mmCIF file of C-alpha atoms in Angstrom:
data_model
loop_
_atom_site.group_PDB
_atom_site.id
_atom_site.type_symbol
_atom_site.label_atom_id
_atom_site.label_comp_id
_atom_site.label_asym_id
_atom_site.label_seq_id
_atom_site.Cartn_x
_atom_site.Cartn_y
_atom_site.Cartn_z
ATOM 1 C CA UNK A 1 74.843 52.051 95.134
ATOM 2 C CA UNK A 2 70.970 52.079 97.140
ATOM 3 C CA UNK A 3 70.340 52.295 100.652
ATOM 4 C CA UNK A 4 70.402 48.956 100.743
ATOM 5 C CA UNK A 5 73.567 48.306 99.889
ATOM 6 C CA UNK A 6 75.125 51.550 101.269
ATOM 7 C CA UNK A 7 73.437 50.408 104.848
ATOM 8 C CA UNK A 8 75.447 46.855 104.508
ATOM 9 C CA UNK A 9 78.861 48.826 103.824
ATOM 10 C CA UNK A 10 78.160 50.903 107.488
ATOM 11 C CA UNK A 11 77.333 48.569 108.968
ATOM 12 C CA UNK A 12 80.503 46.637 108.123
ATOM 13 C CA UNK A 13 82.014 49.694 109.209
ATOM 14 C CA UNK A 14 80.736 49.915 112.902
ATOM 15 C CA UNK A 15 81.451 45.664 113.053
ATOM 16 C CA UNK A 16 85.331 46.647 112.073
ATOM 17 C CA UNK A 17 85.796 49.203 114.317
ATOM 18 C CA UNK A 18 84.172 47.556 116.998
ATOM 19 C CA UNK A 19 87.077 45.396 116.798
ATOM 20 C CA UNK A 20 89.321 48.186 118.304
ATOM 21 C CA UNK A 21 86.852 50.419 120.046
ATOM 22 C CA UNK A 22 85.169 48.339 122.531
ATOM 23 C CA UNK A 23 81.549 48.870 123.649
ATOM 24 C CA UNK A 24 80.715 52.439 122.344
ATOM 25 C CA UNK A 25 78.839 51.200 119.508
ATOM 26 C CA UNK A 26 77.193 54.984 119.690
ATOM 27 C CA UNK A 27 80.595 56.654 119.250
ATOM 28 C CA UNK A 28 81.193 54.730 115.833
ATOM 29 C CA UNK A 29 77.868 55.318 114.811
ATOM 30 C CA UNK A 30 78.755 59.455 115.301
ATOM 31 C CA UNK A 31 82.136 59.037 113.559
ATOM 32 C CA UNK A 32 80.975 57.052 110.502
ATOM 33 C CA UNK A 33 77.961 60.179 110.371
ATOM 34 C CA UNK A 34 80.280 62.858 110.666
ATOM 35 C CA UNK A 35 82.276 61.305 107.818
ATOM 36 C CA UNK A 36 79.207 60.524 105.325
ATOM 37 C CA UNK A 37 77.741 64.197 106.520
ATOM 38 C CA UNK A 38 81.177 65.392 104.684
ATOM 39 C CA UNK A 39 82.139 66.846 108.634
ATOM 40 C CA UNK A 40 84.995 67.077 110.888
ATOM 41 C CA UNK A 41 84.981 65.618 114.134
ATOM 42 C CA UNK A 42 86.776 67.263 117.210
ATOM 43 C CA UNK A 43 87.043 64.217 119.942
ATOM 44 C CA UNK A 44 87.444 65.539 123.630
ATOM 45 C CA UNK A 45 88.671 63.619 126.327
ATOM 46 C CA UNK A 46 91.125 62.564 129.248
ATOM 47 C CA UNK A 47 94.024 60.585 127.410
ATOM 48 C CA UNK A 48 93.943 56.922 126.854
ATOM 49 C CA UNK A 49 90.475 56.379 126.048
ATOM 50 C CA UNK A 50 91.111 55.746 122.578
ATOM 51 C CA UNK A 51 90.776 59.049 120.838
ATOM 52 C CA UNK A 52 93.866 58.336 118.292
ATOM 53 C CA UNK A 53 92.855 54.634 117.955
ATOM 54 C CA UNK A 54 89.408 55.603 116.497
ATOM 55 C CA UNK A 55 91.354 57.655 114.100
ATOM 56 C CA UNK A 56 93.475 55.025 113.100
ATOM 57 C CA UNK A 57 90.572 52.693 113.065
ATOM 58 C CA UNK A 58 88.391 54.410 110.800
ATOM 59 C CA UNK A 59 91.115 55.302 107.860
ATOM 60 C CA UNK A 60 92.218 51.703 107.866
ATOM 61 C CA UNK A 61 88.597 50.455 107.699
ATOM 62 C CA UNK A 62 88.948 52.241 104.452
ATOM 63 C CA UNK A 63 90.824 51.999 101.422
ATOM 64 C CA UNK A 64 92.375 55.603 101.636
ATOM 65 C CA UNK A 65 95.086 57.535 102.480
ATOM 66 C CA UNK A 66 96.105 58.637 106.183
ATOM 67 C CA UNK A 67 98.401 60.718 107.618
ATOM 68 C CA UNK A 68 98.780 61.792 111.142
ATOM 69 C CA UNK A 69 99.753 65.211 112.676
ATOM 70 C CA UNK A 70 101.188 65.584 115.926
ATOM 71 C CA UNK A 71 100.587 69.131 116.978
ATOM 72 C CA UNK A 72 103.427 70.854 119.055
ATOM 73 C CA UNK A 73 104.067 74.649 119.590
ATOM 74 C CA UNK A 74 106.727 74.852 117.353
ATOM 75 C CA UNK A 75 104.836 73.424 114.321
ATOM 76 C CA UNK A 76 104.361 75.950 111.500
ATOM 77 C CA UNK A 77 101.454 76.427 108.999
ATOM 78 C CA UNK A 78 104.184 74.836 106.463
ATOM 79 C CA UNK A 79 104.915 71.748 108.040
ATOM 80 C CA UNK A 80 101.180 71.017 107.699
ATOM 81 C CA UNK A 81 100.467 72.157 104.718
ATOM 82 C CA UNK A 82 103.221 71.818 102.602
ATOM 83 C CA UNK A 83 105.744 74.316 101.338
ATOM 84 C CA UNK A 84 106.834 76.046 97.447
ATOM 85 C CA UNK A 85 110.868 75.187 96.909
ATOM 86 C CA UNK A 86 112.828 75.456 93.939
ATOM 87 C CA UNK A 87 113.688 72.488 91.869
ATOM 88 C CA UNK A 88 117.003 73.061 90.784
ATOM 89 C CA UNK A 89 117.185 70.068 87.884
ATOM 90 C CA UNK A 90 114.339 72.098 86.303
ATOM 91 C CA UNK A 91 114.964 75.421 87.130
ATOM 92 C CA UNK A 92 111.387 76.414 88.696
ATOM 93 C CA UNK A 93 109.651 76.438 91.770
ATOM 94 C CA UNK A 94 107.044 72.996 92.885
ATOM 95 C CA UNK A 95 105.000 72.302 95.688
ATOM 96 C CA UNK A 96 105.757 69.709 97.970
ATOM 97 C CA UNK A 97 102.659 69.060 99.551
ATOM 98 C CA UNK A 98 102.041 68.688 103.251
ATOM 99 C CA UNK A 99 100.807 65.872 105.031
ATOM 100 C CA UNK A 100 97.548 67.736 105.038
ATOM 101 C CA UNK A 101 96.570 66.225 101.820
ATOM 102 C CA UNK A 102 95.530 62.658 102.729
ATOM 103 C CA UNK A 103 91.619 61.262 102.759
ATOM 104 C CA UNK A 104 91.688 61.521 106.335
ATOM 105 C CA UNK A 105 94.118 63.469 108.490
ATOM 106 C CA UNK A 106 94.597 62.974 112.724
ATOM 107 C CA UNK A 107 95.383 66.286 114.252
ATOM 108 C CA UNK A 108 96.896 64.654 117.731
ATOM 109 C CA UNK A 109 95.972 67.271 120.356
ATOM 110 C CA UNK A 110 95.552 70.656 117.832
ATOM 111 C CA UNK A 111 95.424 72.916 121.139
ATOM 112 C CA UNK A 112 99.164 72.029 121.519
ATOM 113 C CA UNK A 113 99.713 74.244 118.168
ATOM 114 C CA UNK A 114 100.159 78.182 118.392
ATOM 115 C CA UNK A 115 96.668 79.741 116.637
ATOM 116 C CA UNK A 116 98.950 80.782 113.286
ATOM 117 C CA UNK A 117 99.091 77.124 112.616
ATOM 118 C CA UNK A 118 95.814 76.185 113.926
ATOM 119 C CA UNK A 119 94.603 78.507 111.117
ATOM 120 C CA UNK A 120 96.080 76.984 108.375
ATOM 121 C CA UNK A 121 93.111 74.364 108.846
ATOM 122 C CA UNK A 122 90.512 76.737 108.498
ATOM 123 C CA UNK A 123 90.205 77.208 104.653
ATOM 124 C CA UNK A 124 90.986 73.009 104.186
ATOM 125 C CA UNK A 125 88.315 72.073 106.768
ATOM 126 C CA UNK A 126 85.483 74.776 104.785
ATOM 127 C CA UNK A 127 86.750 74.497 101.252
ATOM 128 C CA UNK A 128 89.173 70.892 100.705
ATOM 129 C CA UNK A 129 91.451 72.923 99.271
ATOM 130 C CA UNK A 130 94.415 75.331 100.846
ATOM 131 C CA UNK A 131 96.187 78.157 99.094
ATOM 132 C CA UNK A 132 99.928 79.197 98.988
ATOM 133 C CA UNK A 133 101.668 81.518 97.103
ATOM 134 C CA UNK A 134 98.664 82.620 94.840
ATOM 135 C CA UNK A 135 98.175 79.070 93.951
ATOM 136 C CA UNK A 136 95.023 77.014 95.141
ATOM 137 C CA UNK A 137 95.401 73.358 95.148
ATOM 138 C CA UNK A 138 92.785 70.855 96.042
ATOM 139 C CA UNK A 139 92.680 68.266 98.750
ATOM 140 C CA UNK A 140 91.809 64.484 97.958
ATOM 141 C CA UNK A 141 88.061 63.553 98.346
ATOM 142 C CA UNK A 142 86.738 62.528 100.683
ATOM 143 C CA UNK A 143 88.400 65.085 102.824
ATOM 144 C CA UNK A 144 87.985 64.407 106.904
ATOM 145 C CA UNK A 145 89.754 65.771 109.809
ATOM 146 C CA UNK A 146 90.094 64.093 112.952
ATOM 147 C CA UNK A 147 91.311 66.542 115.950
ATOM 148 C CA UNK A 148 91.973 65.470 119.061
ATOM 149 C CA UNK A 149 92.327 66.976 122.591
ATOM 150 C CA UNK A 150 92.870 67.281 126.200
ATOM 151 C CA UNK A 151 90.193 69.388 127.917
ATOM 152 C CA UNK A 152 92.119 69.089 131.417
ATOM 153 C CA UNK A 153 96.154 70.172 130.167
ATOM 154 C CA UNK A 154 95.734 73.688 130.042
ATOM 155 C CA UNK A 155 99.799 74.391 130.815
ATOM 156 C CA UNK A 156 101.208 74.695 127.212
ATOM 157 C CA UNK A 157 98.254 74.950 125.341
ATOM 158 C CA UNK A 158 96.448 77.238 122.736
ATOM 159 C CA UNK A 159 92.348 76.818 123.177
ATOM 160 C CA UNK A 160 90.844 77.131 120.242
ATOM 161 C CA UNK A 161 89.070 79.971 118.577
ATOM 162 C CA UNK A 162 85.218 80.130 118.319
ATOM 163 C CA UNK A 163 85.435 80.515 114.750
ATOM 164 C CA UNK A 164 87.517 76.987 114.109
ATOM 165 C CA UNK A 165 85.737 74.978 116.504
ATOM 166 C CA UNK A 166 82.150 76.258 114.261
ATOM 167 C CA UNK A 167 84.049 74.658 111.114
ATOM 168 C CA UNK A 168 83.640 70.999 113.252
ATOM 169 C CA UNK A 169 80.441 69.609 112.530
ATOM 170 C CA UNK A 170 81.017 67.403 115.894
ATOM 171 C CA UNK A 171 82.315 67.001 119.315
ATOM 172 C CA UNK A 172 82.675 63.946 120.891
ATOM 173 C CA UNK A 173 83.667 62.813 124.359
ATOM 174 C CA UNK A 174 84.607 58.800 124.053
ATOM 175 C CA UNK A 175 84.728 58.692 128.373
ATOM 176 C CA UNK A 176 85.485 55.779 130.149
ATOM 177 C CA UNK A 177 84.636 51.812 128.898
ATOM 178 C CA UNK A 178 82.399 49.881 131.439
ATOM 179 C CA UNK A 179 83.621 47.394 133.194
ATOM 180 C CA UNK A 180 82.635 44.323 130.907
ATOM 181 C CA UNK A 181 84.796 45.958 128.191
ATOM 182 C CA UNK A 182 87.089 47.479 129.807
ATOM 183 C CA UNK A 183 87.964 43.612 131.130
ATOM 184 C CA UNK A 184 87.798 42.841 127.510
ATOM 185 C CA UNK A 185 90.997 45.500 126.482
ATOM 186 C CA UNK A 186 92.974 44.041 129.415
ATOM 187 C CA UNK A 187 92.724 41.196 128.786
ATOM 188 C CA UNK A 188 93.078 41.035 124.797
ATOM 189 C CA UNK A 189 96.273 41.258 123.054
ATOM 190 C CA UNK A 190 94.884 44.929 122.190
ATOM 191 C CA UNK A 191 97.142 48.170 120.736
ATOM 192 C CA UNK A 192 99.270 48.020 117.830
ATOM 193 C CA UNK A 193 98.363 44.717 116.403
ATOM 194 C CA UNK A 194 94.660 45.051 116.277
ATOM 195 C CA UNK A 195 95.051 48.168 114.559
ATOM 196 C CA UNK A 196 96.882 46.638 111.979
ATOM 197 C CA UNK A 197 94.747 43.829 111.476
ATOM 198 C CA UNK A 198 91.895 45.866 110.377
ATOM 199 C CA UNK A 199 91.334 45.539 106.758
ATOM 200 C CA UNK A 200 89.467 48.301 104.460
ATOM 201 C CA UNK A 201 86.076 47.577 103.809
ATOM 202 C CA UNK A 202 84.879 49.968 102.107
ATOM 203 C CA UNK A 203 86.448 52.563 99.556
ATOM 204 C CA UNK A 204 86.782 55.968 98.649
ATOM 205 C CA UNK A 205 84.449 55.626 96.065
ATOM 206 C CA UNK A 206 82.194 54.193 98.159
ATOM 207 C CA UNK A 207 82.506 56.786 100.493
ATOM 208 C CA UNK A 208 81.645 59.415 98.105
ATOM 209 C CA UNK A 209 77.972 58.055 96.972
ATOM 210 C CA UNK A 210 76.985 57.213 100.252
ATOM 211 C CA UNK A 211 77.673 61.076 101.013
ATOM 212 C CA UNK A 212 75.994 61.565 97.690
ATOM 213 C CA UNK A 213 72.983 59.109 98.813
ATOM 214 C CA UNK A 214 73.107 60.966 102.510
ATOM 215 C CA UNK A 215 71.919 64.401 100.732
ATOM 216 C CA UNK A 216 68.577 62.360 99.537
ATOM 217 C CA UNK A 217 67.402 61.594 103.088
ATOM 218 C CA UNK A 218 64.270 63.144 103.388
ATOM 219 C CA UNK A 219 63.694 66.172 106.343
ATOM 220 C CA UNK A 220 60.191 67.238 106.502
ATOM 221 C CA UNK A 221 59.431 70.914 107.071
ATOM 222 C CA UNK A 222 58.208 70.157 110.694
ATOM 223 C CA UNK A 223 61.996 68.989 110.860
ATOM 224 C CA UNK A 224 63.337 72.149 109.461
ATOM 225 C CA UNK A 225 61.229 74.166 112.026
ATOM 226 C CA UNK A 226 61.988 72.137 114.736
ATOM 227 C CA UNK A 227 66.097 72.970 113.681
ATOM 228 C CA UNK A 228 65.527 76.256 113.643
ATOM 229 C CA UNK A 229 63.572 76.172 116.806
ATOM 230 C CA UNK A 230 66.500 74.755 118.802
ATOM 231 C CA UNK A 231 68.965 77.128 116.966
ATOM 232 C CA UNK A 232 67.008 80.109 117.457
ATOM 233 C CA UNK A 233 66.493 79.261 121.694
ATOM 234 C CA UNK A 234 70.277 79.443 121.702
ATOM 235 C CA UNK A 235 70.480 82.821 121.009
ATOM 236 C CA UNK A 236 67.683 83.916 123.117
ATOM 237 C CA UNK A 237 68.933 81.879 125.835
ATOM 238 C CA UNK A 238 70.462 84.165 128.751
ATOM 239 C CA UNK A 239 72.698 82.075 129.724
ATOM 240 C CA UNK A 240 74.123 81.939 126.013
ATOM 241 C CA UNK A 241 76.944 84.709 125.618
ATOM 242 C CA UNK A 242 77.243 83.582 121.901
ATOM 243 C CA UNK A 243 74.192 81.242 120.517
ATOM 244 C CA UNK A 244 74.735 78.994 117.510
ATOM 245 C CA UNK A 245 75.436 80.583 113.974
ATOM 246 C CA UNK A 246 73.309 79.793 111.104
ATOM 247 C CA UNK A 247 76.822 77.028 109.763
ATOM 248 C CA UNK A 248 75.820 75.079 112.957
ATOM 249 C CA UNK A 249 71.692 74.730 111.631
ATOM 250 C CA UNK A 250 72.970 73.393 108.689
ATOM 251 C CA UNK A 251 75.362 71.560 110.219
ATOM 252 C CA UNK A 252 72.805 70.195 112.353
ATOM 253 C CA UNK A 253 70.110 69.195 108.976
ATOM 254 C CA UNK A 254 72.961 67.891 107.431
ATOM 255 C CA UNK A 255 74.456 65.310 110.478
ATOM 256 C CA UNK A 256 70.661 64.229 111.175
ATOM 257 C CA UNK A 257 70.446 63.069 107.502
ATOM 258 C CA UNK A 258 73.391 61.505 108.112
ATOM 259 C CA UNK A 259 72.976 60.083 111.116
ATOM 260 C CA UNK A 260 69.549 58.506 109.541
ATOM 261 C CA UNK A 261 71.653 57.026 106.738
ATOM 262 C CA UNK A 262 74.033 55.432 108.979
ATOM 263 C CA UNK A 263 70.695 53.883 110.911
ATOM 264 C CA UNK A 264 69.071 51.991 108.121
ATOM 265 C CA UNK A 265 66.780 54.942 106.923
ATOM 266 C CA UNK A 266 66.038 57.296 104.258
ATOM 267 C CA UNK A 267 64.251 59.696 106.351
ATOM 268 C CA UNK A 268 64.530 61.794 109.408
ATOM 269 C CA UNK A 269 62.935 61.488 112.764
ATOM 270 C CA UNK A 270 62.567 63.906 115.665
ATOM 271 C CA UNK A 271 64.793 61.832 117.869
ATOM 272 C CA UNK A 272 67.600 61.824 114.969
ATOM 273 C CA UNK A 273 67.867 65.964 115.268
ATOM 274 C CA UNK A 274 67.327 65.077 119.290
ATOM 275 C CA UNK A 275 70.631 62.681 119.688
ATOM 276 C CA UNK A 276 72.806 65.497 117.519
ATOM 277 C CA UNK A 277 71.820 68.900 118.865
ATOM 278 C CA UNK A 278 74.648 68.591 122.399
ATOM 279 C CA UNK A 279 77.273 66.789 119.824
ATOM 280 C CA UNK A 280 76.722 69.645 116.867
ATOM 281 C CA UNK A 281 75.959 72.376 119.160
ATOM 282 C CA UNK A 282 77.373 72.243 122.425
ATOM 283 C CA UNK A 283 80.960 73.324 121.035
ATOM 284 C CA UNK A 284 79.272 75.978 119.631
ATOM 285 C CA UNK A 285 77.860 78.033 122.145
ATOM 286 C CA UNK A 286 79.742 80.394 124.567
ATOM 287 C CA UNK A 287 77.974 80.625 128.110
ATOM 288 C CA UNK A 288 77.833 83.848 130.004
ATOM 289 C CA UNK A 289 79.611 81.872 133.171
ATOM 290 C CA UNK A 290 82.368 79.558 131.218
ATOM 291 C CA UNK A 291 85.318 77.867 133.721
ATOM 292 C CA UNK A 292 88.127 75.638 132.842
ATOM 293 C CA UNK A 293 87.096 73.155 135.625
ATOM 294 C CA UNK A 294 83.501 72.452 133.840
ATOM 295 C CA UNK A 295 85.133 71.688 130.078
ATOM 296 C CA UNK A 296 82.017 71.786 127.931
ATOM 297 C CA UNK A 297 79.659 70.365 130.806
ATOM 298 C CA UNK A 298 77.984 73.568 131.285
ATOM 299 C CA UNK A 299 77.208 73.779 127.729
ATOM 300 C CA UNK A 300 76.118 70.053 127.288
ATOM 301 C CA UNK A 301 73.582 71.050 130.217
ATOM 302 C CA UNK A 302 72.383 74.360 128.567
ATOM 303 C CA UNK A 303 71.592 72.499 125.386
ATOM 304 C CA UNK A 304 69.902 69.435 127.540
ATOM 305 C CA UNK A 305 67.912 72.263 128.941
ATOM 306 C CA UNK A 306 66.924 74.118 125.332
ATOM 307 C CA UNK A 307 65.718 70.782 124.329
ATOM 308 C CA UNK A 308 63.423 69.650 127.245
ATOM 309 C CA UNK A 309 61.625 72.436 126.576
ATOM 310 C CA UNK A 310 61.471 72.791 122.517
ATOM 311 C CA UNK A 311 58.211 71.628 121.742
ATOM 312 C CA UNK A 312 59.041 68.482 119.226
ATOM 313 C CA UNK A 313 57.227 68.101 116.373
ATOM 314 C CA UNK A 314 54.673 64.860 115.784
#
């Protein structure tokens, strides 16, 4: 596969799941990056906005497995990802695996889980594989997690650690259609059905050389610099408690190659590293003043702020 041809296959992509997410053209173009960057996306937002349908959207827009996790207090590490018992017709132990280990996995509101189970994610989402009783076993590639949740339920819920939400290469807020679209939805025979009438267009092969092709996009050192020049400002920023780790700069080269792919080109631009820093760093960062009411405003601004005044390379 060339650019060419991979560039035809996304865009296919963003056309299918247009279908079922209406007028947020930019939010499919950051999902279908986050999956070609090999990343995990964390979507944050008020319910009914269609976090899970983007989910849903995007695994049946390709030929792959899915499996979706709905994430309650009692769930245990187990039930996610899967469990040793002992076959008795054979007289030794298997594993049964969880439903962990499908090409991409919905994690339906992952604060709802206690942090023992939330961990259980941590070595899948850094290594694709997860380990249980002295036995590593690989996940299927590609490997994507989906996670959704509520920023405004806080009765209930488990917030997630600092070191988990650095293993998501993205946050996303979808936020509320316009009006033209929003007419569209209530109008159309939308839900269910139109989910199911998506058909795959691409598959997992495919999937796998355009992540391949996505490591070839060129990032000039000026680039590189100008990374670490945003990266760096977060940790000298006062009102940055904790500034972003050296997993979000790469995070951050590797979604803006990505995100050039998924735009037609096989090269980076300033404004590609620009449109990524609040999505792949905002999560990141812990401000010294951080309340419940604000979500991840506060940080959104911070960032907005580091960048106005990062000199941007020509």
């Amino acid at each position: 596969m060339n650019f060419k041809e991979a560039h035809e296959k996304t865009e296919g992509l963003k056309k299918n799941l247009g279908r079922v997410i209406r007028g947020k053209d930019e939010i499919i173009s950051l999902a279908i990056t986050a999956l070609v960057s090999r990343g995990h996306l964390l979507i944050e937002d008020v319910p009914g906005v269609g976090k899970t349908t983007l989910a849903h959207g995007l695994a049946r827009s390709i030929s792959c497995s899915f499996q979706r996790i709905q994430f309650t207090s009692d769930l245990l590490p187990s039930d996610v990802i899967g469990v040793t018992v002992f076959n008795q017709t054979e007289h030794r132990f298997e594993f049964r695996p969880g439903p962990l280990f499908a090409n991409i996995v919905l994690a339906d509101e992952i604060n709802r889980a206690t942090p023992k189970t939330q961990s259980a994610l941590l070595e899948a989402m850094n290594d694709r594989q997860v380990s249980v009783d002295k036995y590593t076993h690989l996940l299927p590639s590609p490997f994507m997690l989906l996670a959704t949740q509520n920023p405004l339920e806080f009765a209930g819920t488990f917030p997630l650690p600092e070191s988990q939400l650095d293993r998501f290469s993205m946050s996303l807020k979808i936020g509320y259609p316009d009006e033209v679209h929003e007419r569209e939805i209530i109008r159309s025979s939308f839900g269910r059905a139109g989910i199911d009438s998506l058909v795959p267009i691409v598959s997992t092969t495919d999937i796998e050389e355009m992540q391949s092709l996505v490591s070839e996009v060129k990032v000039t050192e000026d680039l590189v610099g100008y990374i670490m020049a945003i990266t760096t400002a977060t940790r000298q920023n006062k009102a940055i408690r904790l500034g972003a780790s050296p997993r979000a700069a790469m995070m951050l080269y590797s979604t803006a190659q990505a995100y050039a792919f998924v735009s037609g080109r096989d090269y980076c631009l300033p404004d590609d590293i620009k449109r990524l820093s609040v999505p792949v760093l905002a999560h990141r960062i812990v401000p010294v003043e951080r309340s419940f009411d604000e979500g991840s405003q506060h940080s959104t601004a911070i960032i907005e702020e580091i960048l106005s005044t990062t000199p941007v390379p020509v």
